[in-house]
């Protein structure tokens, strides 16, 4: 199966929620030293639910599509559900075969989301 | 000229297929492939001579010692050092640079002194100097890139002063391919009494090297970037300076007399090679040096120039593809490029699907890549076994990349 499926390219072309929020409850920045990619991720939390989410960053098609799909997935979810979200699910969500190096690109947004929840709990 | 197709047959890895296609390997600035003779030298050493060096009286130990010390002589001859005692074996080029930073530069640098490097440096010739200047409260000056991505000699001359204690420069940029005017850099540094370390990792396997005519005080490089095995680095140092350098790793083999509470050290280079060294790989490195000289360093250099010219011409046929490079006459066998609105990782992935190995990312030179105003770059780097057909395959991979992404970005 092709890595650059129509779905991946579609999210890359028109990423969902690719902007930062006005008043986020939490904002984090993650960096992938391998490729130099950076992602900023915002979450707005209300009543223990992710009310809104957004991201800003530069990166390859895989990391950008992953961020776009992850935003769709997170909005509306309970805060606690992020803890139960694992890399396997994110890779399944992308639906394309990934080498270990490219899996790092795909997982950067998830790392950012988990980091955001940790930060939120410390606030 | 030599026959690259015949040469390719001497490298077993080129019988491999990647994604069903014959391997095209264009990541030689990272590491090079190994010819059969180097692999044979490794097998031969372990099958017939293996023993520890500098200690045993038995025959195998003597054979290993002779071969290891012969390698030191061979390396000295390859870079035209005055004598083999000026050659120290390390684990890689980074290790060699760190040895100079900790063992030599730390002795001569104090508060307010300065070290000059260039904006071209690989992390290996940057981070050790950041650490040292921080610890010594000294200054780290960086010669900027000239507008045409060459070395800015005037800016360098302005930076030099009696405060300058060390000048540490790469001979060739691993990102842009820019060749630095090392001889002139050394002459200017010596005028103010500064010592010069050259990071020769990208230059030494690609053209003739003469450390005496360069005039540098230290010269560091890695075997694996010139057909040799991984795990072997070389530090050349002028012998009078090696006598002033202090060891930073201590233990067996580097000592003469050891008492319970103190020890005396061997003379250079032995005092800098504590513990059992990488005997097998050092010995196999000789086969790589013989191979390179059999082909001829001048011929290799000319071949890479031809490929660079060809690759630049072919890639610039595609509108928007941006080649990031100095003028051709300043370039070694490296072509870095950007495909507009396609991330370099995606470019490298499509190239890999086509069986073409290129590098993408920051190339262990983050400040340099960032200063070019990009997040990452794609890089093709050539060697003696690279053919014109390899570059044609890269061009087809580029077309494929544009097909996938330029359609997506409408």
Coordinates of C-alpha atoms in Angstrom, one line a residue:
Chain A
X1 CA 0.0 0.0 0.0
X2 CA 1.2 3.5 -0.8
X3 CA 2.5 5.7 2.0
X4 CA 1.1 8.7 0.3
X5 CA -2.5 7.7 0.2
X6 CA -5.1 10.2 -1.0
X7 CA -6.3 10.6 2.6
X8 CA -2.8 11.5 3.8
X9 CA -2.3 13.9 0.9
X10 CA -5.7 15.4 1.5
X11 CA -5.0 16.2 5.1
X12 CA -1.6 17.5 4.1
X13 CA -3.1 19.8 1.5
X14 CA -5.9 21.0 3.7
X15 CA -5.0 20.3 7.4
X16 CA -7.9 20.5 9.9
X17 CA -7.6 22.8 12.9
X18 CA -4.2 24.1 11.7
X19 CA -4.3 27.3 13.7
X20 CA -3.6 28.2 17.3
X21 CA -6.5 29.0 19.7
X22 CA -7.2 32.5 21.1
X23 CA -7.3 31.5 24.7
X24 CA -6.1 27.9 25.1
X25 CA -6.2 26.1 28.5
X26 CA -2.8 24.7 27.7
X27 CA -0.1 25.2 25.0
X28 CA 2.9 23.0 24.3
X29 CA 5.7 22.9 21.8
X30 CA 7.4 19.7 20.7
X31 CA 10.5 19.3 18.5
X32 CA 11.8 16.3 16.5
X33 CA 15.6 16.7 16.4
X34 CA 15.9 14.1 13.7
X35 CA 14.2 16.2 11.0
X36 CA 13.9 19.6 12.7
X37 CA 10.1 19.5 12.7
X38 CA 8.3 21.6 15.3
X39 CA 4.7 21.5 16.4
X40 CA 2.8 23.8 18.7
X41 CA -0.4 22.4 20.1
X42 CA -3.3 24.1 21.9
X43 CA -6.1 22.5 23.9
X44 CA -9.2 24.3 25.2
X45 CA -10.7 22.3 28.1
X46 CA -14.2 22.7 29.5
X47 CA -16.0 20.4 32.0
X48 CA -13.2 17.9 31.7
X49 CA -13.7 17.7 27.9
X50 CA -11.5 18.8 25.0
X51 CA -13.7 21.6 23.7
X52 CA -11.4 22.7 21.0
X53 CA -7.9 22.0 19.7
X54 CA -5.4 23.4 17.2
X55 CA -1.9 23.2 16.0
X56 CA 0.8 25.1 14.2
X57 CA 4.0 23.7 12.8
X58 CA 6.2 22.7 10.0
X59 CA 6.8 19.2 8.9
X60 CA 6.5 16.4 6.4
X61 CA 3.2 15.1 5.0
X62 CA 3.1 12.3 7.5
X63 CA 3.5 14.6 10.6
X64 CA 1.1 17.2 9.3
X65 CA -1.6 14.7 8.3
X66 CA -1.2 13.0 11.7
X67 CA -1.7 16.3 13.5
X68 CA -4.7 17.1 11.4
X69 CA -6.3 13.7 12.1
X70 CA -5.4 13.8 15.7
X71 CA -7.2 17.1 16.2
X72 CA -10.4 15.6 14.7
X73 CA -10.0 12.7 17.0
X74 CA -9.4 14.7 20.2
X75 CA -12.1 17.3 20.0
X76 CA -15.1 16.3 22.1
X77 CA -13.2 13.6 24.0
X78 CA -12.7 13.4 27.7
X79 CA -9.4 14.7 29.0
X80 CA -8.6 11.3 30.6
X81 CA -9.0 9.5 27.3
X82 CA -5.7 11.0 26.0
X83 CA -3.8 8.9 28.5
X84 CA -5.4 5.8 27.0
X85 CA -4.4 6.8 23.5
X86 CA -1.4 4.9 22.3
X87 CA 0.9 5.0 19.3
X88 CA -0.7 1.9 17.8
X89 CA -4.0 3.7 17.5
X90 CA -2.4 6.8 15.9
X91 CA -0.6 4.6 13.3
X92 CA -3.8 2.7 12.6
X93 CA -5.6 6.0 12.2
X94 CA -3.2 7.0 9.5
X95 CA -3.8 3.7 7.7
X96 CA -0.5 3.5 5.9
X97 CA 2.7 1.5 6.4
X98 CA 5.3 3.4 8.3
X99 CA 9.0 2.6 8.8
X100 CA 10.4 3.2 12.3
X101 CA 11.9 6.6 11.3
X102 CA 8.7 7.8 9.7
X103 CA 6.7 6.6 12.7
X104 CA 8.6 9.2 14.7
X105 CA 7.1 11.9 12.4
X106 CA 3.7 10.4 12.8
X107 CA 3.8 10.3 16.5
X108 CA 5.1 13.8 17.2
X109 CA 1.5 15.2 17.5
X110 CA 0.6 12.5 20.0
X111 CA 3.6 13.2 22.1
X112 CA 2.6 16.9 22.1
X113 CA -1.0 16.0 23.1
X114 CA 0.2 13.8 26.0
X115 CA 2.6 16.5 27.1
X116 CA -0.3 19.0 27.0
X117 CA -2.4 16.8 29.4
X118 CA 0.6 16.4 31.8
X119 CA 1.1 20.2 31.8
X120 CA -2.6 20.7 32.3
X121 CA -2.6 18.4 35.3
X122 CA 0.3 20.3 36.9
X123 CA -1.4 23.7 36.4
Chain B
X1 CA 39.6 7.9 -15.9
X2 CA 38.4 4.7 -14.2
X3 CA 35.4 2.5 -14.8
X4 CA 32.7 3.0 -12.2
X5 CA 30.7 0.1 -13.3
X6 CA 33.7 -2.2 -12.8
X7 CA 34.3 -0.6 -9.4
X8 CA 30.7 -1.1 -8.4
X9 CA 31.1 -4.8 -8.8
X10 CA 33.8 -4.7 -6.1
X11 CA 31.3 -3.4 -3.5
X12 CA 29.0 -6.4 -2.5
X13 CA 26.2 -4.1 -1.3
X14 CA 25.4 -3.0 -4.8
X15 CA 24.0 -6.4 -5.5
X16 CA 21.2 -5.4 -3.1
X17 CA 17.8 -4.2 -4.3
X18 CA 15.8 -1.6 -2.4
X19 CA 12.0 -1.8 -3.0
X20 CA 12.7 -4.1 -5.9
X21 CA 15.1 -1.7 -7.6
X22 CA 19.0 -1.8 -7.7
X23 CA 20.4 0.4 -4.9
X24 CA 21.6 3.9 -5.9
X25 CA 23.6 5.1 -2.9
X26 CA 23.9 8.9 -2.7
X27 CA 24.5 9.4 1.0
X28 CA 28.3 9.2 0.9
X29 CA 28.8 12.3 3.1
X30 CA 27.2 10.3 5.9
X31 CA 29.2 7.1 5.3
X32 CA 30.6 5.2 2.4
X33 CA 30.1 1.6 1.2
X34 CA 32.9 -0.9 1.7
X35 CA 34.8 -2.7 -1.1
X36 CA 35.4 -6.5 -0.9
X37 CA 39.1 -6.0 0.0
X38 CA 38.2 -4.2 3.2
X39 CA 35.7 -6.9 4.2
X40 CA 38.4 -9.5 3.4
X41 CA 41.0 -7.7 5.5
X42 CA 38.6 -7.8 8.4
X43 CA 37.8 -11.5 8.0
X44 CA 41.5 -12.3 7.4
X45 CA 42.5 -10.5 10.6
X46 CA 39.9 -12.3 12.8
X47 CA 40.5 -15.7 11.1
X48 CA 44.3 -15.7 11.1
X49 CA 45.9 -13.1 13.4
X50 CA 43.5 -12.0 16.1
X51 CA 45.3 -11.1 19.4
X52 CA 45.8 -8.1 21.6
X53 CA 48.6 -5.7 20.7
X54 CA 51.5 -4.2 22.5
X55 CA 51.6 -6.8 25.2
X56 CA 51.8 -10.5 24.3
X57 CA 55.0 -12.3 23.5
X58 CA 53.3 -15.0 21.5
X59 CA 53.3 -14.9 17.7
X60 CA 49.7 -13.8 17.1
X61 CA 50.2 -10.8 19.4
X62 CA 53.4 -9.8 17.5
X63 CA 51.7 -10.2 14.2
X64 CA 48.8 -8.0 15.3
X65 CA 51.1 -5.4 16.7
X66 CA 53.1 -5.2 13.6
X67 CA 50.0 -4.9 11.4
X68 CA 48.5 -2.2 13.7
X69 CA 51.7 -0.1 13.7
X70 CA 52.0 -0.6 9.9
X71 CA 48.5 1.0 9.7
X72 CA 49.8 4.0 11.6
X73 CA 52.6 4.3 9.0
X74 CA 50.2 3.9 6.1
X75 CA 47.9 6.6 7.4
X76 CA 50.9 9.0 7.9
X77 CA 51.9 8.4 4.3
X78 CA 48.4 8.9 3.0
X79 CA 48.1 12.4 4.5
X80 CA 51.8 13.2 4.2
X81 CA 52.6 13.5 7.9
X82 CA 56.3 13.8 8.8
X83 CA 56.2 10.6 10.8
X84 CA 53.9 7.9 12.0
X85 CA 54.1 9.1 15.6
X86 CA 52.0 12.0 14.6
X87 CA 49.0 9.7 14.0
X88 CA 46.6 8.9 16.9
X89 CA 43.8 6.4 16.3
X90 CA 40.5 7.4 17.9
X91 CA 37.0 6.0 17.6
X92 CA 35.9 8.6 15.0
X93 CA 36.4 12.2 13.8
X94 CA 34.3 13.6 16.7
X95 CA 36.4 11.7 19.2
X96 CA 39.6 13.2 17.6
X97 CA 38.2 16.7 17.8
X98 CA 37.2 16.2 21.4
X99 CA 40.7 15.0 22.3
X100 CA 42.2 18.3 21.0
X101 CA 39.5 20.3 22.8
X102 CA 40.1 18.6 26.2
X103 CA 43.8 17.6 25.9
X104 CA 45.3 20.6 24.1
X105 CA 43.0 23.6 23.7
X106 CA 42.0 23.5 27.4
X107 CA 45.6 24.0 28.3
X108 CA 46.1 27.2 26.3
X109 CA 42.8 28.9 26.6
X110 CA 41.8 31.3 29.4
X111 CA 39.2 33.9 30.2
X112 CA 38.7 36.5 27.4
X113 CA 40.6 34.4 24.8
X114 CA 38.8 33.4 21.6
X115 CA 38.2 30.4 19.4
X116 CA 37.2 31.0 15.8
X117 CA 35.1 28.5 13.9
X118 CA 33.0 28.9 10.7
X119 CA 29.3 28.9 10.0
X120 CA 29.8 25.7 8.0
X121 CA 30.7 23.5 11.0
X122 CA 29.1 20.1 11.6
X123 CA 28.0 19.7 15.2
X124 CA 31.2 17.7 15.9
X125 CA 33.3 20.7 15.3
X126 CA 30.9 23.1 17.1
X127 CA 29.6 21.6 20.3
X128 CA 33.1 20.7 21.7
X129 CA 34.1 24.4 21.3
X130 CA 30.9 25.7 22.8
X131 CA 31.6 23.6 25.9
X132 CA 35.2 24.6 26.1
X133 CA 34.6 28.3 25.7
X134 CA 31.8 28.2 28.2
X135 CA 33.9 26.4 30.8
X136 CA 36.9 28.8 30.2
X137 CA 34.8 32.0 29.9
X138 CA 36.3 32.5 26.5
X139 CA 34.6 33.7 23.3
X140 CA 33.4 31.6 20.4
X141 CA 33.5 33.6 17.1
X142 CA 31.8 32.3 14.0
X143 CA 32.9 33.3 10.5
X144 CA 29.7 33.9 8.6
X145 CA 28.8 32.6 5.1
X146 CA 29.5 34.9 2.2
X147 CA 26.5 35.7 0.1
X148 CA 27.4 33.1 -2.5
X149 CA 27.7 30.4 0.3
X150 CA 31.5 30.4 0.2
X151 CA 33.9 31.2 3.1
X152 CA 34.0 34.9 4.0
X153 CA 37.8 35.5 4.1
X154 CA 37.5 39.2 4.9
X155 CA 35.2 38.6 7.9
X156 CA 37.6 35.9 9.1
X157 CA 40.6 38.3 8.9
X158 CA 38.8 40.9 10.8
X159 CA 38.0 38.4 13.6
X160 CA 41.6 37.3 14.1
X161 CA 43.5 39.0 16.9
X162 CA 46.1 38.2 19.6
X163 CA 43.1 36.9 21.7
X164 CA 42.6 34.1 19.1
X165 CA 44.1 30.9 20.5
X166 CA 42.5 28.3 18.2
X167 CA 40.9 28.3 14.7
X168 CA 38.8 25.1 14.1
X169 CA 37.5 24.8 10.6
X170 CA 36.0 22.1 8.3
X171 CA 37.8 21.6 5.0
X172 CA 34.5 21.0 3.3
X173 CA 30.9 21.6 4.3
X174 CA 28.9 18.4 4.7
X175 CA 25.8 20.3 3.8
X176 CA 26.6 22.6 1.0
X177 CA 29.8 21.0 -0.4
X178 CA 31.7 24.3 -0.1
X179 CA 35.4 23.8 0.0
X180 CA 37.2 26.1 2.4
X181 CA 40.6 27.7 1.6
X182 CA 42.4 25.9 4.4
X183 CA 45.9 26.8 3.5
X184 CA 45.1 30.5 3.5
X185 CA 43.1 30.1 6.7
X186 CA 46.1 28.5 8.4
X187 CA 48.5 31.2 7.2
X188 CA 46.3 33.9 8.6
X189 CA 45.8 32.1 11.9
X190 CA 49.5 31.5 12.4
X191 CA 50.2 35.2 11.9
X192 CA 48.5 35.9 15.2
X193 CA 49.9 32.8 16.9
X194 CA 46.7 30.7 16.9
X195 CA 46.7 27.0 16.4
X196 CA 44.6 25.4 13.6
X197 CA 42.5 22.2 13.7
X198 CA 41.0 21.1 10.5
X199 CA 38.0 18.8 10.4
X200 CA 38.9 16.8 7.3
X201 CA 36.0 14.3 7.5
X202 CA 34.5 15.4 4.2
X203 CA 37.6 16.1 2.3
X204 CA 40.2 13.5 3.0
X205 CA 38.8 10.6 0.9
X206 CA 37.9 12.8 -2.0
X207 CA 41.2 14.4 -3.0
X208 CA 44.9 14.5 -2.1
X209 CA 45.7 15.6 1.4
X210 CA 49.0 17.0 2.5
X211 CA 49.0 18.2 6.1
X212 CA 52.5 19.6 5.8
X213 CA 51.7 21.8 2.8
X214 CA 48.3 22.8 4.4
X215 CA 50.4 23.8 7.5
X216 CA 47.7 22.9 9.9
X217 CA 48.5 21.9 13.5
X218 CA 45.8 19.2 13.9
X219 CA 43.8 17.3 11.3
X220 CA 40.9 15.0 12.2
X221 CA 38.9 12.5 10.1
X222 CA 37.0 9.2 10.1
X223 CA 37.8 6.0 8.2
X224 CA 34.2 5.1 7.5
X225 CA 33.7 8.1 5.2
X226 CA 36.5 6.8 2.9
X227 CA 35.7 3.1 2.3
X228 CA 37.1 2.0 5.7
X229 CA 35.2 0.4 8.6
X230 CA 33.2 2.3 11.2
X231 CA 34.8 2.8 14.6
X232 CA 38.1 4.3 13.5
X233 CA 39.0 7.9 13.6
X234 CA 42.4 9.6 13.1
X235 CA 43.9 12.6 14.7
X236 CA 47.0 14.0 13.1
X237 CA 48.9 16.4 15.3
X238 CA 52.3 18.1 14.9
X239 CA 54.6 16.1 17.2
X240 CA 55.8 19.0 19.3
X241 CA 52.2 19.9 20.0
X242 CA 51.2 16.3 20.8
X243 CA 54.0 16.4 23.5
X244 CA 52.2 19.3 25.1
X245 CA 48.7 17.6 24.8
X246 CA 47.6 15.8 28.0
X247 CA 45.7 12.4 27.9
X248 CA 42.0 12.5 28.7
X249 CA 41.3 8.8 28.8
X250 CA 43.4 6.7 31.2
X251 CA 44.1 3.1 31.7
X252 CA 46.1 0.2 30.2
X253 CA 48.6 0.5 27.4
X254 CA 49.1 4.3 27.7
X255 CA 51.4 3.9 30.7
X256 CA 55.0 3.1 31.3
X257 CA 55.4 2.7 35.1
X258 CA 52.4 2.2 37.4
X259 CA 52.6 2.4 41.1
X260 CA 49.7 2.1 43.5
X261 CA 49.0 5.8 43.7
X262 CA 50.6 7.2 40.6
X263 CA 51.5 6.4 37.0
X264 CA 53.8 7.6 34.2
X265 CA 52.6 7.8 30.7
X266 CA 54.0 6.7 27.4
X267 CA 55.1 9.2 24.8
X268 CA 52.7 10.3 22.1
X269 CA 50.8 8.8 20.2
X270 CA 50.6 5.9 22.6
X271 CA 49.5 7.9 25.7
X272 CA 46.4 8.9 23.8
X273 CA 45.3 5.3 23.0
X274 CA 44.3 3.8 26.4
X275 CA 42.8 0.4 26.5
X276 CA 42.5 -2.1 23.7
X277 CA 42.0 -0.1 20.5
X278 CA 39.9 -1.0 17.5
X279 CA 42.7 -3.3 16.1
X280 CA 40.7 -5.1 13.4
X281 CA 39.1 -2.1 11.9
X282 CA 42.4 -0.1 12.0
X283 CA 44.1 -2.9 10.1
X284 CA 41.3 -3.2 7.6
X285 CA 41.4 0.6 7.0
X286 CA 44.8 0.0 5.3
X287 CA 43.0 -1.9 2.5
X288 CA 40.7 1.1 2.0
X289 CA 43.7 3.5 1.7
X290 CA 45.4 1.1 -0.7
X291 CA 42.2 0.9 -2.8
X292 CA 41.8 4.7 -2.9
X293 CA 45.4 5.3 -4.0
X294 CA 45.2 2.5 -6.6
X295 CA 42.3 4.4 -8.2
X296 CA 44.0 7.7 -7.6
X297 CA 42.7 10.6 -5.4
X298 CA 43.0 13.1 -8.3
X299 CA 40.9 10.9 -10.5
X300 CA 38.3 10.5 -7.8
X301 CA 38.2 14.3 -7.4
X302 CA 37.8 14.9 -11.1
X303 CA 35.0 12.2 -11.3
X304 CA 33.1 13.9 -8.4
X305 CA 33.4 17.3 -10.1
X306 CA 31.9 15.8 -13.3
X307 CA 29.0 14.3 -11.4
X308 CA 28.3 17.5 -9.5
X309 CA 28.1 19.5 -12.7
X310 CA 25.9 16.9 -14.3
X311 CA 23.5 16.6 -11.3
X312 CA 23.2 20.4 -11.0
X313 CA 22.4 20.7 -14.7
X314 CA 19.8 17.9 -14.6
X315 CA 18.1 19.1 -11.4
X316 CA 17.9 22.7 -12.5
X317 CA 15.8 21.6 -15.5
X318 CA 12.9 21.4 -13.1
X319 CA 11.4 24.7 -12.3
X320 CA 11.2 25.5 -8.6
X321 CA 13.7 22.9 -7.6
X322 CA 16.2 25.0 -5.6
X323 CA 19.8 23.9 -5.5
X324 CA 21.5 25.3 -2.4
X325 CA 25.2 25.5 -3.3
X326 CA 28.2 27.8 -3.8
X327 CA 29.6 28.4 -7.3
X328 CA 30.6 25.2 -8.9
X329 CA 34.4 25.9 -8.6
X330 CA 34.0 26.0 -4.8
X331 CA 32.1 22.8 -4.5
X332 CA 33.0 19.2 -3.7
X333 CA 30.8 16.3 -4.6
X334 CA 27.6 17.3 -2.8
X335 CA 24.4 18.7 -4.2
X336 CA 21.8 19.9 -1.7
X337 CA 18.3 20.9 -2.9
X338 CA 14.8 21.8 -1.9
X339 CA 11.6 20.8 -3.8
X340 CA 9.1 23.6 -3.2
X341 CA 6.3 22.8 -0.8
X342 CA 7.5 19.3 -0.3
X343 CA 9.2 18.5 3.0
X344 CA 12.7 16.9 2.5
X345 CA 11.6 13.9 4.5
X346 CA 8.9 13.2 2.0
X347 CA 11.3 13.7 -0.9
X348 CA 13.7 11.2 0.7
X349 CA 10.9 8.8 1.2
X350 CA 9.8 8.9 -2.4
X351 CA 13.5 8.6 -3.5
X352 CA 13.8 5.5 -1.2
X353 CA 10.7 4.0 -2.8
X354 CA 12.6 4.3 -6.1
X355 CA 15.7 2.7 -4.6
X356 CA 17.7 5.9 -4.2
X357 CA 19.3 6.7 -0.8
X358 CA 19.6 10.4 -0.1
X359 CA 19.9 12.3 3.2
X360 CA 17.2 14.7 4.4
X361 CA 17.0 16.8 7.5
X362 CA 19.5 19.0 9.4
X363 CA 22.6 17.0 8.5
X364 CA 24.1 17.4 12.0
X365 CA 24.6 21.1 11.2
X366 CA 21.5 22.7 12.6
X367 CA 22.7 26.3 12.9
X368 CA 23.9 26.3 9.2
X369 CA 20.6 24.8 7.9
X370 CA 18.6 27.3 10.0
X371 CA 20.7 30.2 8.8
X372 CA 19.7 29.3 5.2
X373 CA 16.1 30.0 6.2
X374 CA 14.8 26.5 5.8
X375 CA 13.7 23.7 8.2
X376 CA 15.6 21.0 6.4
X377 CA 17.4 20.1 3.1
X378 CA 17.7 17.1 0.8
X379 CA 21.3 16.1 0.0
X380 CA 22.9 13.9 -2.6
X381 CA 26.6 13.1 -2.1
X382 CA 28.8 11.2 -4.5
X383 CA 31.8 9.0 -4.5
X384 CA 34.0 7.0 -6.8
X385 CA 31.3 4.3 -7.5
X386 CA 28.6 6.8 -8.4
X387 CA 27.7 6.8 -12.1
X388 CA 25.8 9.2 -14.3
X389 CA 23.0 6.6 -14.5
X390 CA 22.7 6.9 -10.7
X391 CA 22.0 10.6 -11.1
X392 CA 19.5 9.8 -13.9
X393 CA 17.7 7.5 -11.4
X394 CA 17.6 10.3 -8.9
X395 CA 16.1 12.6 -11.6
X396 CA 13.3 10.0 -12.2
X397 CA 12.7 9.9 -8.4
X398 CA 12.5 13.7 -8.5
X399 CA 9.9 13.5 -11.2
X400 CA 7.9 10.9 -9.1
X401 CA 8.1 13.3 -6.1
X402 CA 6.6 16.1 -8.1
X403 CA 3.9 13.8 -9.5
X404 CA 2.8 12.8 -6.0
X405 CA 3.0 16.2 -4.3
X406 CA 2.6 18.9 -6.9
X407 CA -0.7 17.3 -7.8
X408 CA -1.7 17.4 -4.1
X409 CA -0.8 21.0 -3.7
X410 CA -3.1 22.4 -6.4

